[in-house]
């Protein structure tokens, strides 16, 4: 949605990025709430990667873009904390609903991957 800023000399139209940002730490069960985890540990997975999150969002048919060099701003940065994904939410979906769906699908993805390795 454009934001219009008035100036005495000219009219400036600025575009804001309305996408939602998802950092791996938001759904990392090894992170504490104060370190940035957004959901309960039962929904989260251990050390999720940006690639796993992107793959999950692709299966949900949501437009997303990865930024592998971005870092979560709080606390000690570990290798699995690197990157973030910017997502265009589906109509009516909240960020918490998105994170829950990602966590649920990642549990299923990892269980299937483990089953196929045996």
Tab-separated table of C-alpha atoms in Angstrom:
chain	number	residue	atom	x	y	z
A	1	UNK	CA	0.000	0.000	0.000
A	2	UNK	CA	1.565	3.334	-0.982
A	3	UNK	CA	2.273	5.891	1.667
A	4	UNK	CA	1.995	9.511	0.578
A	5	UNK	CA	4.280	11.987	2.234
A	6	UNK	CA	3.670	15.684	1.698
A	7	UNK	CA	6.558	18.064	1.372
A	8	UNK	CA	6.472	21.824	0.830
A	9	UNK	CA	8.156	21.398	-2.549
A	10	UNK	CA	6.981	18.039	-3.894
A	11	UNK	CA	4.763	15.025	-3.369
A	12	UNK	CA	6.644	11.826	-2.513
A	13	UNK	CA	5.017	8.393	-2.821
A	14	UNK	CA	6.776	5.654	-0.850
A	15	UNK	CA	6.095	1.927	-1.162
A	16	UNK	CA	6.231	-0.163	2.015
A	17	UNK	CA	7.071	-3.851	2.040
A	18	UNK	CA	3.956	-5.542	3.421
A	19	UNK	CA	5.396	-9.054	3.455
A	20	UNK	CA	5.784	-10.947	6.717
A	21	UNK	CA	9.293	-11.922	7.819
A	22	UNK	CA	9.977	-15.429	9.146
A	23	UNK	CA	13.286	-16.140	10.856
A	24	UNK	CA	14.210	-19.784	11.594
A	25	UNK	CA	14.461	-18.901	15.279
A	26	UNK	CA	10.709	-18.194	15.407
A	27	UNK	CA	10.026	-21.943	15.084
A	28	UNK	CA	13.214	-23.349	16.660
A	29	UNK	CA	12.393	-25.499	19.683
A	30	UNK	CA	15.977	-25.111	20.942
A	31	UNK	CA	15.466	-21.335	21.341
A	32	UNK	CA	13.754	-19.852	24.372
A	33	UNK	CA	10.863	-17.416	24.133
A	34	UNK	CA	13.206	-14.626	25.218
A	35	UNK	CA	15.609	-15.643	22.426
A	36	UNK	CA	12.851	-15.202	19.851
A	37	UNK	CA	10.827	-18.427	19.644
A	38	UNK	CA	7.224	-17.458	18.856
A	39	UNK	CA	5.370	-20.759	19.408
A	40	UNK	CA	5.187	-23.550	21.960
A	41	UNK	CA	7.909	-26.198	21.753
A	42	UNK	CA	5.393	-28.865	20.711
A	43	UNK	CA	4.796	-27.124	17.386
A	44	UNK	CA	8.421	-26.099	16.790
A	45	UNK	CA	11.250	-28.187	15.316
A	46	UNK	CA	14.941	-28.353	16.193
A	47	UNK	CA	17.156	-25.989	14.220
A	48	UNK	CA	14.997	-25.344	11.135
A	49	UNK	CA	16.768	-23.931	8.076
A	50	UNK	CA	15.711	-21.252	5.621
A	51	UNK	CA	15.702	-23.912	2.883
A	52	UNK	CA	13.230	-26.061	4.844
A	53	UNK	CA	11.001	-23.063	5.528
A	54	UNK	CA	11.087	-22.056	1.846
A	55	UNK	CA	10.226	-25.599	0.732
A	56	UNK	CA	7.309	-25.645	3.184
A	57	UNK	CA	6.006	-22.289	1.940
A	58	UNK	CA	6.287	-23.508	-1.654
A	59	UNK	CA	4.022	-26.466	-0.789
A	60	UNK	CA	1.568	-23.957	0.721
A	61	UNK	CA	1.682	-22.034	-2.581
A	62	UNK	CA	2.617	-18.768	-0.868
A	63	UNK	CA	4.863	-16.249	-2.611
A	64	UNK	CA	8.127	-15.931	-0.745
A	65	UNK	CA	11.691	-14.743	-1.097
A	66	UNK	CA	14.722	-15.936	0.864
A	67	UNK	CA	17.430	-13.643	2.160
A	68	UNK	CA	20.221	-16.055	3.176
A	69	UNK	CA	22.585	-13.369	4.479
A	70	UNK	CA	20.085	-11.761	6.863
A	71	UNK	CA	20.526	-12.488	10.560
A	72	UNK	CA	18.203	-12.465	13.526
A	73	UNK	CA	19.013	-9.378	15.561
A	74	UNK	CA	18.871	-10.729	19.127
A	75	UNK	CA	21.231	-13.008	20.983
A	76	UNK	CA	24.093	-15.168	19.779
A	77	UNK	CA	23.878	-16.013	16.091
A	78	UNK	CA	24.364	-19.683	15.215
A	79	UNK	CA	24.721	-21.072	11.695
A	80	UNK	CA	21.144	-22.398	11.731
A	81	UNK	CA	19.926	-18.860	12.569
A	82	UNK	CA	21.219	-17.440	9.296
A	83	UNK	CA	18.734	-16.141	6.779
A	84	UNK	CA	15.113	-15.183	6.709
A	85	UNK	CA	12.124	-15.608	4.435
A	86	UNK	CA	9.763	-12.822	3.397
A	87	UNK	CA	6.259	-14.151	2.783
A	88	UNK	CA	3.094	-12.719	1.289
A	89	UNK	CA	0.369	-14.007	3.597
A	90	UNK	CA	-2.801	-15.526	2.189
A	91	UNK	CA	-5.929	-13.412	2.583
A	92	UNK	CA	-7.103	-13.511	6.203
A	93	UNK	CA	-4.056	-15.424	7.505
A	94	UNK	CA	-2.171	-14.112	10.540
A	95	UNK	CA	1.537	-14.461	11.211
A	96	UNK	CA	0.916	-16.846	14.120
A	97	UNK	CA	-1.285	-19.057	11.903
A	98	UNK	CA	1.482	-19.081	9.287
A	99	UNK	CA	4.128	-20.074	11.847
A	100	UNK	CA	1.902	-22.867	13.216
A	101	UNK	CA	1.329	-24.232	9.726
A	102	UNK	CA	5.066	-24.116	8.940
A	103	UNK	CA	5.873	-25.942	12.199
A	104	UNK	CA	3.229	-28.612	11.584
A	105	UNK	CA	4.375	-29.215	8.012
A	106	UNK	CA	8.052	-29.318	9.023
A	107	UNK	CA	7.276	-32.018	11.615
A	108	UNK	CA	5.598	-34.055	8.891
A	109	UNK	CA	8.388	-33.375	6.358
A	110	UNK	CA	11.117	-34.473	8.782
A	111	UNK	CA	9.176	-37.583	9.850
A	112	UNK	CA	8.679	-38.589	6.192
A	113	UNK	CA	12.342	-37.932	5.419
A	114	UNK	CA	13.450	-40.095	8.372
A	115	UNK	CA	11.042	-42.865	7.350
A	116	UNK	CA	12.366	-42.853	3.772
A	117	UNK	CA	15.994	-43.089	4.950
A	118	UNK	CA	15.319	-46.400	6.723
